[in-house]
Coordinates of C-alpha atoms and ligand atoms in Angstrom, one line a residue:
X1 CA -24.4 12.5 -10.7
X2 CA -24.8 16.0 -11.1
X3 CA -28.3 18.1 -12.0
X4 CA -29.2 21.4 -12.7
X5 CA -32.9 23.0 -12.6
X6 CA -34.7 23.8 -15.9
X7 CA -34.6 27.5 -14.7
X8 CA -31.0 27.7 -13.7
X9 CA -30.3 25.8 -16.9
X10 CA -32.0 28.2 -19.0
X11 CA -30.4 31.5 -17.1
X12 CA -27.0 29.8 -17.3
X13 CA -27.4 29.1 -21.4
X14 CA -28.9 32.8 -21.7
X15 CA -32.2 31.5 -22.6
X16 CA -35.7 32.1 -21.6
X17 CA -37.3 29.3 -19.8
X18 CA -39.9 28.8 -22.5
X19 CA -37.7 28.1 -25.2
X20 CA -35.6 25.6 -22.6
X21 CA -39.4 23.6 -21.9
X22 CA -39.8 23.5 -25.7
X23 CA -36.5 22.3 -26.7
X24 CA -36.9 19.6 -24.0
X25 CA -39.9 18.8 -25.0
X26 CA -38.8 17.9 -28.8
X27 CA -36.3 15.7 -26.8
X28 CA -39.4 13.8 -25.5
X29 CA -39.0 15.1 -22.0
X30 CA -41.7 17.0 -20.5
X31 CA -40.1 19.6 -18.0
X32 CA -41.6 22.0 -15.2
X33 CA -39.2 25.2 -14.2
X34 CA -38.4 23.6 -10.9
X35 CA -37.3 20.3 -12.5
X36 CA -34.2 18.8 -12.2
X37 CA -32.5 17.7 -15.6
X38 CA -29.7 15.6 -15.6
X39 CA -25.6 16.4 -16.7
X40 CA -26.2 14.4 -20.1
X41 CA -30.2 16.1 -20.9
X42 CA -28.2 19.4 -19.9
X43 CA -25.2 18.5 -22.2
X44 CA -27.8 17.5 -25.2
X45 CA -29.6 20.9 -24.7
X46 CA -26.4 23.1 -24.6
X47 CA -25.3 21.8 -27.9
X48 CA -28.9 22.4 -29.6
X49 CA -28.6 25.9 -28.3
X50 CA -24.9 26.1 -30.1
X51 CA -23.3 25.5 -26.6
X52 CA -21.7 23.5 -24.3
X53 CA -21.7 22.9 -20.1
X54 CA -18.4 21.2 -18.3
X55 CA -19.4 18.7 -15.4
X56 CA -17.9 20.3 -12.1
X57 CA -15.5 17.6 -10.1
X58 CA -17.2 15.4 -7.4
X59 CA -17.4 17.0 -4.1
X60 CA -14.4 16.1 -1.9
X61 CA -14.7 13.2 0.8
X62 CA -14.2 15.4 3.7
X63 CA -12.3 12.0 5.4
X64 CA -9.9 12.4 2.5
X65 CA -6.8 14.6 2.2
X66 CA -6.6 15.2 -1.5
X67 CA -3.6 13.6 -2.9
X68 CA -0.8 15.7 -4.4
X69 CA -0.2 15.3 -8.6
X70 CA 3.5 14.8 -9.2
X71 CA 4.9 16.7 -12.1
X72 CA 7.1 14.0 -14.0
X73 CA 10.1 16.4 -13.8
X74 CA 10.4 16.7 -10.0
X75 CA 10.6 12.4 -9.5
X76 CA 13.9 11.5 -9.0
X77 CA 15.6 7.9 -8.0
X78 CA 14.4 6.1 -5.1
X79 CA 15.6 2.6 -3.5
X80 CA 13.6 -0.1 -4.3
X81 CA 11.1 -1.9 -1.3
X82 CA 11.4 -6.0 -1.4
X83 CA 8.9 -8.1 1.0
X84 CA 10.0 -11.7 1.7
X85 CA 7.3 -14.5 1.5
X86 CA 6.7 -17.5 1.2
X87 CA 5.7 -20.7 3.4
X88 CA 6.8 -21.4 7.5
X89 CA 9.6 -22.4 8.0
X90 CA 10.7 -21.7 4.5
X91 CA 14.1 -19.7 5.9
X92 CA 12.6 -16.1 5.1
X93 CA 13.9 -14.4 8.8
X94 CA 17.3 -16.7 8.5
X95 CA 17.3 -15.4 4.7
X96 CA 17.0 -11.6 5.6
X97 CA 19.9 -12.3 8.8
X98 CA 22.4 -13.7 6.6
X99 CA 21.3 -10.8 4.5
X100 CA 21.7 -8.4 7.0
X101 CA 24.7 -10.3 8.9
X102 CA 23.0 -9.8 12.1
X103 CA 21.0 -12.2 13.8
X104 CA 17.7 -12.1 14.7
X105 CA 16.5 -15.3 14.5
X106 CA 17.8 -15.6 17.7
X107 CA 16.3 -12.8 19.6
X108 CA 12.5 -13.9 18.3
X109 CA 10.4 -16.2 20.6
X110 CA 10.7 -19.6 18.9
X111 CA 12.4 -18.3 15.9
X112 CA 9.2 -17.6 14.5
X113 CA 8.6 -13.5 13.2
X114 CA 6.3 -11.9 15.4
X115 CA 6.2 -8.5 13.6
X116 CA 7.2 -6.6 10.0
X117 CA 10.5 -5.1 10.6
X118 CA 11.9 -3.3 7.7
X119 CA 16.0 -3.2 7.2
X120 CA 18.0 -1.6 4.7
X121 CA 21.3 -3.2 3.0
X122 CA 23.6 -2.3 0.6
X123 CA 25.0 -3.5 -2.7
X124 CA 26.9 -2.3 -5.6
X125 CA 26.6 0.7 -3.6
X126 CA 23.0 0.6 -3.3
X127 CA 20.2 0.5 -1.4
X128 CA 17.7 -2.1 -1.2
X129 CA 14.9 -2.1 1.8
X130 CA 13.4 -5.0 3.1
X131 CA 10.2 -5.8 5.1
X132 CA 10.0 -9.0 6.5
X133 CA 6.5 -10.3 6.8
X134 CA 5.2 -13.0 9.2
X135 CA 3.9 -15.2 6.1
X136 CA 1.8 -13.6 4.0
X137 CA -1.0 -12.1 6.8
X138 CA 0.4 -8.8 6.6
X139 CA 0.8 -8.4 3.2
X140 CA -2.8 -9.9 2.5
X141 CA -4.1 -6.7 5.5
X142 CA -2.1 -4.1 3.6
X143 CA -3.7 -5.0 0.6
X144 CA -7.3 -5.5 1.8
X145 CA -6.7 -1.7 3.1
X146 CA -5.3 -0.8 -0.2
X147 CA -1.8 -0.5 1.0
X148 CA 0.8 -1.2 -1.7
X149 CA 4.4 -0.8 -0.3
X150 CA 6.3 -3.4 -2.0
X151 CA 7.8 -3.3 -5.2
X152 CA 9.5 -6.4 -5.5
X153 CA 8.4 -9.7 -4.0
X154 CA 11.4 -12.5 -2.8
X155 CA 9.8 -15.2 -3.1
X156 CA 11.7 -18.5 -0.5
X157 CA 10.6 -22.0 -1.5
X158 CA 12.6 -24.8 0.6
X159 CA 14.2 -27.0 -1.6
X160 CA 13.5 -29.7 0.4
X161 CA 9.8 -28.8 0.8
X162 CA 8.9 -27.3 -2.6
X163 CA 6.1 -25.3 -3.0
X164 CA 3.2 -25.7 -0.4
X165 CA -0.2 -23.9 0.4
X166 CA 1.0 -20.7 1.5
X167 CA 3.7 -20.2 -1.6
X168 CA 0.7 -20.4 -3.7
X169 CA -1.1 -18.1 -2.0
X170 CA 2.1 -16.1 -1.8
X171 CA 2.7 -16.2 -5.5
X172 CA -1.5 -15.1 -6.0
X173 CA -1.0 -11.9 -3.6
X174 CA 2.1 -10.7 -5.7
X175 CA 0.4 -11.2 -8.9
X176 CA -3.3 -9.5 -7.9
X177 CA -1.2 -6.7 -6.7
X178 CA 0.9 -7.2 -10.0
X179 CA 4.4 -6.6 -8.2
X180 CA 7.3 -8.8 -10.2
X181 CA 8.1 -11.7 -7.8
X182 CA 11.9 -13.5 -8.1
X183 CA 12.4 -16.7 -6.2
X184 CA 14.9 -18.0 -4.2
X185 CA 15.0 -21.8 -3.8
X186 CA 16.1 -21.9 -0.1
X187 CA 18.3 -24.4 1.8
X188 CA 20.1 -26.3 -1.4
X189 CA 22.5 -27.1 1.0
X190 CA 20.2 -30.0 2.6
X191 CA 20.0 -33.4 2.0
X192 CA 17.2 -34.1 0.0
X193 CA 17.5 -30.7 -1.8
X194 CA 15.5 -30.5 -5.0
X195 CA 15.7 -27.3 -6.6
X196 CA 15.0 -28.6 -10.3
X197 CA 11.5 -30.3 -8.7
X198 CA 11.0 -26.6 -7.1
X199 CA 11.1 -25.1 -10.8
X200 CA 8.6 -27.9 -11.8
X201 CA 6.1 -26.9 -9.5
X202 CA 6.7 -23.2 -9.5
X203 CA 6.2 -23.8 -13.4
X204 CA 2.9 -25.3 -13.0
X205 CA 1.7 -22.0 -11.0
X206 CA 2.5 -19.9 -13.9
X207 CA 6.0 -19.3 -13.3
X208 CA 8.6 -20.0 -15.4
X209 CA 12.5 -20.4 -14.9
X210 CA 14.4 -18.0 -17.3
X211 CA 16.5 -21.3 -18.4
X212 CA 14.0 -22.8 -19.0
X213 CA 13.0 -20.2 -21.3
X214 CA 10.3 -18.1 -19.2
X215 CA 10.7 -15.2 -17.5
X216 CA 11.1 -15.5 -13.5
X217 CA 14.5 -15.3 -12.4
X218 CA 15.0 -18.5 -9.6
X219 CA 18.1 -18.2 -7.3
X220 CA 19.6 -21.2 -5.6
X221 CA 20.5 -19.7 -2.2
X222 CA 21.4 -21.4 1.3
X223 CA 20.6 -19.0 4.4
X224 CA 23.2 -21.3 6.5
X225 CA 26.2 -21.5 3.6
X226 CA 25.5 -17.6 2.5
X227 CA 25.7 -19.3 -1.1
X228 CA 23.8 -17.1 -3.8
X229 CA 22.8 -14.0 -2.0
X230 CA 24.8 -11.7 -3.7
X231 CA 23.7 -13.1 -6.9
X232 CA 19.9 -12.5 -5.1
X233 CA 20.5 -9.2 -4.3
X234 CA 22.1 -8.5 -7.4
X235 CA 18.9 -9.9 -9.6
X236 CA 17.0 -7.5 -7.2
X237 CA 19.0 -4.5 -8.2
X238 CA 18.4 -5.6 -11.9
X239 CA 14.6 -5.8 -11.6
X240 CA 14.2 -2.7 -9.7
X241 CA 16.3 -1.1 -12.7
X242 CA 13.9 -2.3 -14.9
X243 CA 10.9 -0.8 -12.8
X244 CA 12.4 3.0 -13.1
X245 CA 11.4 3.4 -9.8
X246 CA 10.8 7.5 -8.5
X247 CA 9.4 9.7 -6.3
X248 CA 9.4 13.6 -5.9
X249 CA 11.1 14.2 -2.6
X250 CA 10.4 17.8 -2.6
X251 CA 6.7 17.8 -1.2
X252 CA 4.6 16.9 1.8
X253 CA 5.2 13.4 3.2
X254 CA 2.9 10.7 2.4
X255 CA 4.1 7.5 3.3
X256 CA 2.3 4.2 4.9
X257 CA 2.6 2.4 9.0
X258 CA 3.5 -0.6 8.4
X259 CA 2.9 -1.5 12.0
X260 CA 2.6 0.5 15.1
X261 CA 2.0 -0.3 18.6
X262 CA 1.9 1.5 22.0
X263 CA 5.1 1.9 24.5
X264 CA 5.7 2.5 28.0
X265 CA 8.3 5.1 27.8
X266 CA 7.7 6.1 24.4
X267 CA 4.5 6.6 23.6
X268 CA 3.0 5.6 20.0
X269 CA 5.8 4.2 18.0
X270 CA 4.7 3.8 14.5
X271 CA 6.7 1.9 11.5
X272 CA 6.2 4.2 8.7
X273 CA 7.9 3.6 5.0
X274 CA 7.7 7.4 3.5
X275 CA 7.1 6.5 0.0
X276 CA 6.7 10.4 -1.5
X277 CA 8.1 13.8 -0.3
X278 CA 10.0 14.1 2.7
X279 CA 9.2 13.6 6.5
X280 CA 10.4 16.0 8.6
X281 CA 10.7 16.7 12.4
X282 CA 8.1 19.0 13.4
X283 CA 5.6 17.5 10.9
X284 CA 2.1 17.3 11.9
X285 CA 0.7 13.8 10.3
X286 CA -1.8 11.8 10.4
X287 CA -2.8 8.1 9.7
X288 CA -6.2 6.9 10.4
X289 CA -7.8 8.6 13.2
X290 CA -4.9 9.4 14.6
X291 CA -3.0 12.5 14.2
X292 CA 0.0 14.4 15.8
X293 CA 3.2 15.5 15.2
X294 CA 7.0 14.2 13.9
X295 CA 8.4 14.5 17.9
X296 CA 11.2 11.9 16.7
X297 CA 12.5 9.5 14.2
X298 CA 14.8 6.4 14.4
X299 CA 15.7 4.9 11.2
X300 CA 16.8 0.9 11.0
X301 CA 19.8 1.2 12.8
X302 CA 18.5 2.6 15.6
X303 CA 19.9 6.5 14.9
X304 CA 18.0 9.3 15.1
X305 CA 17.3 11.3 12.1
X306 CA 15.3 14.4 11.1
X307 CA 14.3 13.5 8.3
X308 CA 13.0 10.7 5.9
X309 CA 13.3 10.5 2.6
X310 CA 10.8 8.2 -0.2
X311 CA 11.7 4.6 0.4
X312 CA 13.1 5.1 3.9
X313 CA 11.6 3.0 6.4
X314 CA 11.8 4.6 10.3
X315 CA 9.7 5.0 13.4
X316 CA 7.5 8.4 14.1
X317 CA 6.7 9.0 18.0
X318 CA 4.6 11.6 18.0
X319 CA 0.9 10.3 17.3
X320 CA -1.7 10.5 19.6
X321 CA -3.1 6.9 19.2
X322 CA -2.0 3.7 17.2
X323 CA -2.6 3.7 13.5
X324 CA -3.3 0.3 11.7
X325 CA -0.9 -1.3 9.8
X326 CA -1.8 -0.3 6.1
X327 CA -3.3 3.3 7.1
X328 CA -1.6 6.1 4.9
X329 CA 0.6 8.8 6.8
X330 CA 0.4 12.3 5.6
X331 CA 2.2 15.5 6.4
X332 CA -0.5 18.0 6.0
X333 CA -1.2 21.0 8.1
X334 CA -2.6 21.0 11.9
X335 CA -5.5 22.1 11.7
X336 CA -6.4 20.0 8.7
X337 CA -5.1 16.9 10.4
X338 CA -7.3 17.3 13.2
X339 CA -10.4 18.3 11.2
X340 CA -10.0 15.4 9.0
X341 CA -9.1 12.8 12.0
X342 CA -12.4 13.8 13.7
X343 CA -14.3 13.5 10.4
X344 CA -12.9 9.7 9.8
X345 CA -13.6 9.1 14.0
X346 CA -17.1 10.5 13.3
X347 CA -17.5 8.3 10.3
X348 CA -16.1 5.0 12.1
X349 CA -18.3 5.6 14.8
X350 CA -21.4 5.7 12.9
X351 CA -20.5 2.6 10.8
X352 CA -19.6 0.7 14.5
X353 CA -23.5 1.9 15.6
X354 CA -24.4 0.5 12.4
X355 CA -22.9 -2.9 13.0
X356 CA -23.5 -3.2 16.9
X357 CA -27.7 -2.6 15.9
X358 CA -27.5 -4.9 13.2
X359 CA -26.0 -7.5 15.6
X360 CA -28.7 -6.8 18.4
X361 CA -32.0 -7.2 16.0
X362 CA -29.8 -10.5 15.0
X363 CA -30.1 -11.2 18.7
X364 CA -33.5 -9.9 19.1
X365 CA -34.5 -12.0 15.7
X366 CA -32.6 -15.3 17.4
X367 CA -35.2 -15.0 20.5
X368 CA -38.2 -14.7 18.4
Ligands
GTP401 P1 8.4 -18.1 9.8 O1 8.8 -16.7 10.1 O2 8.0 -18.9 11.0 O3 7.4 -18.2 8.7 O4 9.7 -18.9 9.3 P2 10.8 -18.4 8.3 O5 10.4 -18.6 6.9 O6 11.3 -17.0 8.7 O7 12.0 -19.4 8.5 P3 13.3 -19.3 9.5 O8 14.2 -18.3 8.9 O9 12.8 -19.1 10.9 O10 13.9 -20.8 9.3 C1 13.2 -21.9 9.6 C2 14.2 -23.1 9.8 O11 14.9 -23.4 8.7 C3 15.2 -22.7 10.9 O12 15.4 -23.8 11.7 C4 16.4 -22.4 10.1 O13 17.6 -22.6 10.8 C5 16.3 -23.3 8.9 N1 16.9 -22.8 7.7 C6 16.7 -21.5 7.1 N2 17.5 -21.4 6.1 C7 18.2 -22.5 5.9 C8 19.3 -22.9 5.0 O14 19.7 -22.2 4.0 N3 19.7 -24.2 5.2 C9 19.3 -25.0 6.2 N4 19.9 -26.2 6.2 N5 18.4 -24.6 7.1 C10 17.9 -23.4 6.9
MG402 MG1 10.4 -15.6 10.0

């Protein structure tokens, strides 16, 4: 915490520095001029001398850009963000095609995800986004970086499989990062489908079928038959209603990658969802150690766009290198981009020295 010298104390409370030493002493501390008190001895001395001292704000982390305070009367409406988990195999891709009427199952090696893509749909003349996960990996990276970019969790349990090891772990990241989760019992059109054994187990993780009187909302849906996905999207809509979700699109962009990687032609493409303000062309941003400018933006459909409003997902080319998944994107100006990006390269490369000599005196203690 903060300190202050008995002499600057005493100046600062319009005392001489006699009468501070004297008062301190009656306090049981015995002071020299040049000694450091603490905020609470200064505090206790200020209010014996009729008076009172206000603790200054920490210092700023200079690898920090300081986040901007909302006023509540500038947040307006914005779409809400779902991820899809659940266990392999479970139907999440086929769940978000049928979803999405296109088909990209198809195009992915072995039908399995290999990457987040993030997908906009309508209903009732809204917008919901969706970021489909490869299990829950990227979810559980995001959150170890501190990332939280979903508001609603679909939960997809087979109905033939029932819960397994990774729903559970599923059901555990949604409720640590406290975001509401609804399920949808997958694949009821299969033989063997159990849905009413799927609420059994979901119950004994804590959650609840509204019918039978708790409070998560579980959706019979089939991928293949497109039964129940209006219903789905529909409880989606309700939820996200009931979260008064808003953001202030009238400031700088701050927003988070949700993956990015390098390209031949293109350069650094980076997924971003904006999740405050608005991200223009012409921005300079960073995200990580990396930092640039807005050169061009392609939303999910693959238009160009100049601009990305909170809860839009779209791709930046623009960066110098590729952010991680999870790293926050912020429009800020250039000069602080760069100043900041070399501070956090400064700081990583001091903590990599760090590790790399801890690992060689492990080496050098292995010889011994
Ligand atoms: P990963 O991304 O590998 O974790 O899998 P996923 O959860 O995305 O599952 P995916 O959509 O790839 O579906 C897995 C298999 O289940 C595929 O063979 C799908 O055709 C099948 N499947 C998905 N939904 C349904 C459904 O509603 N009914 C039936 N019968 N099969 C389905
Ligand atoms: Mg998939």
């Amino acid at each position: 915490g903060e300190s202050i010298s008995v002499k600057d104390l005493a100046s600062k409370l319009g005392r001489e520095v006699s009468e501070v030493i004297k008062k301190l002493m009656l306090l049981g501390i015995m002071a020299s001029i040049n000694q450091e008190v603490d905020f609470e001895t200064a505090s206790i001395l200020a209010s014996e001398f009729g008076t009172s001292v206000e603790e200054l704000p920490p210092e700023e982390d200079p690898t920090e850009i300081p986040e901007i305070e909302d006023d509540p009367k500038d947040l307006v409406y914005r779409h809400p963000v779902v991820t899809v988990m659940g266990h392999v195999d479970h139907g999440k891709t086929s769940l978000l095609d049928t979803i999405r009427q296109t088909n990209v199952t198809a195009q992915e090696a072995g039908g399995i995800t290999q990457h987040i893509g993030a997908y906009q749909v309508m209903c009732q003349g809204k917008k919901i986004v969706f970021l489909d996960t490869p299990g829950h990996e990227a979810f559980t990276a995001m959150r170890a970086r501190g990332a939280q970019v979903t508001d609603i969790a679909i939960l997809v349990v087979a109905a033939d499989d029932g819960v397994m090891p990774q729903t559970i772990e599923a059901i555990n990241h949604a409720k640590s990062a406290q975001v509401p989760i609804i399920v949808a019992i997958n694949k009821i059109d299969r033989e063997g489908a159990n849905p009413d054994r799927v609420k059994q187990q979901l119950s004994e993780h804590g959650l609840i079928p509204e019918d039978w009187g708790g409070d998560t909302i579980m959706v019979p849906v089939s991928a293949h038959k497109k039964t129940g996905l209006n219903e789905l999207l529909e409880m989606v809509l309700l939820v996200a209603e009931m979260l008064d979700l808003k953001a202030n699109p009238n400031r700088a962009a701050y927003g988070t990658i949700i993956e990015a990687k390098l390209d031949k032609g293109r350069g650094v493409v980076a997924t971003v969802l904006v999740q405050k303000g608005t991200l223009r062309i012409g921005d300079s941003i960073i995200a990580g150690t990396a930092f640039g400018k807005v050169r061009a933006m392609i939303n999910d459909r693959s238009e160009k766009v100049k601009k990305a409003e909170p809860s839009a997902p779209v791709e930046v080319l623009g960066l110098a290198e590729v952010p991680q998944a999870g790293d926050n994107l912020v429009a800020v100006d250039e000069k602080t981009a760069r100043i900041v990006a070399e501070k956090r390269l400064a700081k990583k490369r001091t903590e990599e020295q760090k590790q790399s000599q801890k690992v060689s005196l492990d080496e050098l203690f292995k010889q011994i």
